[in-house]
Every structure is written in structure tokens, then in C-alpha cells.
PDB file of C-alpha atoms in Angstrom:
ATOM      1  CA  MET K   1      15.660   0.356   5.119  1.00  0.00           C
ATOM      2  CA  ILE K   2      14.094   0.379   8.572  1.00  0.00           C
ATOM      3  CA  ALA K   3      12.142   3.381   9.841  1.00  0.00           C
ATOM      4  CA  GLU K   4      10.625   3.933  13.251  1.00  0.00           C
ATOM      5  CA  SER K   5       7.299   5.657  13.758  1.00  0.00           C
ATOM      6  CA  PHE K   6       6.407   6.901  17.214  1.00  0.00           C
ATOM      7  CA  LYS K   7       3.092   8.495  16.238  1.00  0.00           C
ATOM      8  CA  THR K   8       0.544   8.454  13.425  1.00  0.00           C
ATOM      9  CA  GLU K   9       2.078  11.577  11.882  1.00  0.00           C
ATOM     10  CA  ASP K  10       5.423   9.773  11.453  1.00  0.00           C
ATOM     11  CA  THR K  11       3.757   6.956   9.507  1.00  0.00           C
ATOM     12  CA  TYR K  12       1.870   9.480   7.345  1.00  0.00           C
ATOM     13  CA  GLN K  13       5.079  11.463   6.695  1.00  0.00           C
ATOM     14  CA  LEU K  14       7.027   8.377   5.629  1.00  0.00           C
ATOM     15  CA  GLY K  15       4.217   7.444   3.237  1.00  0.00           C
ATOM     16  CA  MET K  16       4.229  10.982   1.841  1.00  0.00           C
ATOM     17  CA  GLU K  17       7.999  10.902   1.261  1.00  0.00           C
ATOM     18  CA  LEU K  18       7.716   7.629  -0.667  1.00  0.00           C
ATOM     19  CA  GLY K  19       4.775   8.977  -2.668  1.00  0.00           C
ATOM     20  CA  GLU K  20       6.817  12.041  -3.651  1.00  0.00           C
ATOM     21  CA  LYS K  21       9.555   9.762  -5.052  1.00  0.00           C
ATOM     22  CA  ALA K  22       7.242   7.218  -6.723  1.00  0.00           C
ATOM     23  CA  LYS K  23       7.556   6.683 -10.468  1.00  0.00           C
ATOM     24  CA  ALA K  24       5.163   5.392 -13.106  1.00  0.00           C
ATOM     25  CA  GLY K  25       5.006   1.606 -13.268  1.00  0.00           C
ATOM     26  CA  GLU K  26       6.092   1.011  -9.667  1.00  0.00           C
ATOM     27  CA  VAL K  27       4.287  -1.480  -7.435  1.00  0.00           C
ATOM     28  CA  TYR K  28       4.337  -1.155  -3.649  1.00  0.00           C
ATOM     29  CA  CYS K  29       3.220  -4.091  -1.497  1.00  0.00           C
ATOM     30  CA  LEU K  30       1.952  -3.082   1.936  1.00  0.00           C
ATOM     31  CA  LEU K  31       1.885  -5.696   4.679  1.00  0.00           C
ATOM     32  CA  GLY K  32       0.872  -5.489   8.315  1.00  0.00           C
ATOM     33  CA  ASP K  33      -1.713  -6.771  10.731  1.00  0.00           C
ATOM     34  CA  LEU K  34      -5.057  -5.043  11.173  1.00  0.00           C
ATOM     35  CA  GLY K  35      -4.609  -1.749  12.984  1.00  0.00           C
ATOM     36  CA  THR K  36      -0.920  -1.216  12.243  1.00  0.00           C
ATOM     37  CA  GLY K  37      -1.399   1.946  10.180  1.00  0.00           C
ATOM     38  CA  LYS K  38      -1.586   0.758   6.570  1.00  0.00           C
ATOM     39  CA  THR K  39      -4.370   3.236   5.768  1.00  0.00           C
ATOM     40  CA  VAL K  40      -2.502   6.140   7.395  1.00  0.00           C
ATOM     41  CA  PHE K  41       0.617   5.221   5.402  1.00  0.00           C
ATOM     42  CA  THR K  42      -1.462   5.035   2.210  1.00  0.00           C
ATOM     43  CA  GLN K  43      -3.044   8.435   2.886  1.00  0.00           C
ATOM     44  CA  GLY K  44       0.436   9.933   3.190  1.00  0.00           C
ATOM     45  CA  PHE K  45       1.562   8.141   0.037  1.00  0.00           C
ATOM     46  CA  ALA K  46      -1.395   9.589  -1.876  1.00  0.00           C
ATOM     47  CA  LYS K  47      -0.622  13.072  -0.556  1.00  0.00           C
ATOM     48  CA  GLY K  48       2.949  12.655  -1.802  1.00  0.00           C
ATOM     49  CA  LEU K  49       1.504  11.956  -5.258  1.00  0.00           C
ATOM     50  CA  GLY K  50      -0.464  15.216  -5.050  1.00  0.00           C
ATOM     51  CA  ILE K  51      -3.843  13.645  -4.301  1.00  0.00           C
ATOM     52  CA  ASP K  52      -6.011  15.792  -2.033  1.00  0.00           C
ATOM     53  CA  GLU K  53      -9.249  13.792  -2.049  1.00  0.00           C
ATOM     54  CA  PRO K  54      -9.975  11.461   0.904  1.00  0.00           C
ATOM     55  CA  VAL K  55      -8.255   8.073   0.655  1.00  0.00           C
ATOM     56  CA  ASN K  56      -9.652   5.033   2.457  1.00  0.00           C
ATOM     57  CA  SER K  57      -9.157   1.313   2.032  1.00  0.00           C
ATOM     58  CA  PRO K  58     -11.165   0.018  -0.945  1.00  0.00           C
ATOM     59  CA  THR K  59     -12.191  -3.018   1.087  1.00  0.00           C
ATOM     60  CA  PHE K  60     -15.292  -3.898  -0.908  1.00  0.00           C
ATOM     61  CA  THR K  61     -14.146  -2.846  -4.393  1.00  0.00           C
ATOM     62  CA  ILE K  62     -10.613  -4.343  -4.462  1.00  0.00           C
ATOM     63  CA  VAL K  63      -9.176  -1.283  -6.240  1.00  0.00           C
ATOM     64  CA  GLN K  64      -9.751   2.446  -5.926  1.00  0.00           C
ATOM     65  CA  VAL K  65      -8.430   4.674  -8.709  1.00  0.00           C
ATOM     66  CA  TYR K  66      -7.219   8.245  -8.099  1.00  0.00           C
ATOM     67  CA  GLU K  67      -6.262  10.283 -11.147  1.00  0.00           C
ATOM     68  CA  GLU K  68      -5.914  13.814  -9.814  1.00  0.00           C
ATOM     69  CA  GLY K  69      -2.253  13.554  -8.730  1.00  0.00           C
ATOM     70  CA  ARG K  70       0.949  13.744 -10.738  1.00  0.00           C
ATOM     71  CA  LEU K  71       0.518  10.026 -11.586  1.00  0.00           C
ATOM     72  CA  PRO K  72      -2.531   7.760 -11.562  1.00  0.00           C
ATOM     73  CA  PHE K  73      -2.691   5.976  -8.195  1.00  0.00           C
ATOM     74  CA  TYR K  74      -4.198   2.493  -7.929  1.00  0.00           C
ATOM     75  CA  HIS K  75      -4.915   1.527  -4.335  1.00  0.00           C
ATOM     76  CA  PHE K  76      -5.692  -2.163  -3.884  1.00  0.00           C
ATOM     77  CA  ASP K  77      -6.963  -3.914  -0.761  1.00  0.00           C
ATOM     78  CA  VAL K  78      -7.097  -7.649  -1.436  1.00  0.00           C
ATOM     79  CA  TYR K  79      -7.867  -8.704   2.155  1.00  0.00           C
ATOM     80  CA  ARG K  80     -11.320 -10.030   1.267  1.00  0.00           C
ATOM     81  CA  ILE K  81     -10.433 -11.586  -2.075  1.00  0.00           C
ATOM     82  CA  GLU K  82     -11.815 -15.109  -2.177  1.00  0.00           C
ATOM     83  CA  ASP K  83     -10.408 -16.328  -5.475  1.00  0.00           C
ATOM     84  CA  ILE K  84      -7.398 -15.176  -7.464  1.00  0.00           C
ATOM     85  CA  ASP K  85      -9.697 -15.044 -10.513  1.00  0.00           C
ATOM     86  CA  GLU K  86     -11.234 -11.887  -9.028  1.00  0.00           C
ATOM     87  CA  MET K  87      -7.973 -10.136  -9.882  1.00  0.00           C
ATOM     88  CA  GLN K  88      -8.242 -11.362 -13.475  1.00  0.00           C
ATOM     89  CA  GLU K  89     -11.791 -10.027 -13.660  1.00  0.00           C
ATOM     90  CA  ILE K  90     -10.738  -6.490 -12.738  1.00  0.00           C
ATOM     91  CA  GLY K  91      -7.821  -6.573 -15.212  1.00  0.00           C
ATOM     92  CA  TYR K  92      -5.070  -6.272 -12.610  1.00  0.00           C
ATOM     93  CA  GLU K  93      -2.322  -6.405 -15.266  1.00  0.00           C
ATOM     94  CA  ASP K  94      -3.474  -3.074 -16.707  1.00  0.00           C
ATOM     95  CA  TYR K  95      -2.842  -1.553 -13.286  1.00  0.00           C
ATOM     96  CA  PHE K  96       0.338  -3.431 -12.322  1.00  0.00           C
ATOM     97  CA  TYR K  97       2.038  -2.797 -15.675  1.00  0.00           C
ATOM     98  CA  GLY K  98       0.443   0.553 -16.544  1.00  0.00           C
ATOM     99  CA  GLN K  99       1.586   4.136 -16.280  1.00  0.00           C
ATOM    100  CA  GLY K 100       0.418   4.682 -12.726  1.00  0.00           C
ATOM    101  CA  VAL K 101       1.603   3.630  -9.275  1.00  0.00           C
ATOM    102  CA  CYS K 102       0.089   0.638  -7.438  1.00  0.00           C
ATOM    103  CA  LEU K 103      -0.085   0.200  -3.696  1.00  0.00           C
ATOM    104  CA  ILE K 104      -1.444  -3.204  -2.669  1.00  0.00           C
ATOM    105  CA  GLU K 105      -2.550  -3.893   0.890  1.00  0.00           C
ATOM    106  CA  TRP K 106      -2.357  -7.588   1.914  1.00  0.00           C
ATOM    107  CA  SER K 107      -0.280  -8.340  -1.192  1.00  0.00           C
ATOM    108  CA  ASN K 108       0.842 -11.681   0.283  1.00  0.00           C
ATOM    109  CA  LEU K 109      -2.628 -13.028  -0.615  1.00  0.00           C
ATOM    110  CA  ILE K 110      -1.934 -12.624  -4.347  1.00  0.00           C
ATOM    111  CA  GLU K 111       1.778 -13.453  -4.296  1.00  0.00           C
ATOM    112  CA  GLU K 112       1.691 -15.413  -7.570  1.00  0.00           C
ATOM    113  CA  LEU K 113       0.400 -12.384  -9.501  1.00  0.00           C
ATOM    114  CA  LEU K 114       2.878  -9.814  -8.247  1.00  0.00           C
ATOM    115  CA  PRO K 115       5.566  -8.435 -10.530  1.00  0.00           C
ATOM    116  CA  VAL K 116       9.151  -9.414  -9.749  1.00  0.00           C
ATOM    117  CA  ASN K 117      10.178  -5.785  -9.386  1.00  0.00           C
ATOM    118  CA  ARG K 118       8.290  -4.414  -6.417  1.00  0.00           C
ATOM    119  CA  THR K 119       8.866  -2.586  -3.168  1.00  0.00           C
ATOM    120  CA  VAL K 120       7.676  -4.322  -0.014  1.00  0.00           C
ATOM    121  CA  ILE K 121       6.663  -2.254   3.000  1.00  0.00           C
ATOM    122  CA  THR K 122       5.968  -4.072   6.261  1.00  0.00           C
ATOM    123  CA  ILE K 123       4.474  -2.256   9.249  1.00  0.00           C
ATOM    124  CA  GLU K 124       4.771  -3.933  12.639  1.00  0.00           C
ATOM    125  CA  LYS K 125       3.748  -2.961  16.170  1.00  0.00           C
ATOM    126  CA  ASP K 126       6.034  -3.350  19.164  1.00  0.00           C
ATOM    127  CA  LEU K 127       3.994  -2.682  22.278  1.00  0.00           C
ATOM    128  CA  GLU K 128       7.131  -2.771  24.431  1.00  0.00           C
ATOM    129  CA  LYS K 129       8.143   0.482  22.729  1.00  0.00           C
ATOM    130  CA  GLY K 130       4.709   2.064  23.121  1.00  0.00           C
ATOM    131  CA  PHE K 131       1.152   1.778  21.865  1.00  0.00           C
ATOM    132  CA  ASP K 132       1.774   4.050  18.856  1.00  0.00           C
ATOM    133  CA  TYR K 133       5.207   2.692  17.952  1.00  0.00           C
ATOM    134  CA  ARG K 134       5.618   1.097  14.510  1.00  0.00           C
ATOM    135  CA  ARG K 135       8.630  -0.513  12.860  1.00  0.00           C
ATOM    136  CA  ILE K 136       8.425   0.054   9.102  1.00  0.00           C
ATOM    137  CA  SER K 137      10.634  -2.043   6.831  1.00  0.00           C
ATOM    138  CA  ILE K 138      11.065  -1.029   3.206  1.00  0.00           C
ATOM    139  CA  GLY K 139      12.829  -3.319   0.766  1.00  0.00           C
ATOM    140  CA  GLY K 140      12.694  -5.339  -2.428  1.00  0.00           C
ATOM    141  CA  MET K 141      10.794  -8.527  -3.150  1.00  0.00           C
ATOM    142  CA  GLU K 142       9.067 -10.392  -0.335  1.00  0.00           C
TER     143      GLU K 142
END
């Protein structure tokens, strides 16, 4: 599926719609350059899960856990991971194969750890279509 976002609210709304449909045990991989709207998408996704608390990228903690929604939400940002062993240390398998929903920013950096069944979301800019335009692709494995 390809979606077009012409403003921040569109990206948020798409995230929220996916969050509303998310099921326990699902893993979402979120890819996109810096500044493409991954955090905005994630905030919408969390809202769709019924999470009202502020959601920001867990850049320095690798994973942020939210338990107030209809499902536990595990938000990963692996951009600054230096060694794949860091994922082992936090017990990533408990999150990836647990009863919550995982959303992993920069998932391409931990490709070898990702479950086979996952949804990949790629957000891309196209400045020819406008500064706020985003092309959002949603599909299966990378």
C-alpha cells in the first residue's frame, strides 16, 4: 500500500489508523531519513492504541514501554545502537515475541534479529511535491 501525506496531520492520522488495527505480537519496522516524520507517525500510532501520554523517540534508551493503551506498546529507536549485543542485553525477544506491539525505528540496523512476519513502513520525502509531502509505503518484509 502507498499513502501520500501532504501535511503532518496526514502522517499522524495514518499512524493512528494503523495503531487502531494493530494486534498483539505484531512488529512494525519504521524506516526513513532523519526529519521524514517517523516520530509524528509513531505518535499517531500510539494514539491509535489508546495511549495519551507524550511519545518521543527513545534515542538514548533503545526502547520505551507504554502500558496504558489497549495493548502494551514497545517503541524502539535503534539508530544509535553500536553493537547487536545491546539488543540481547535488553531482552529484545521478550518484546518482539510478547503480547504487545513493537514499532522499531531504523530497523534496518538490526535486520538479522527481526521476525520474519513484520510490517515495513517507509517514509520518504519528495521535495518536488512540496516541503511537507511524504510518500508512505506499507508492506511485508523488507
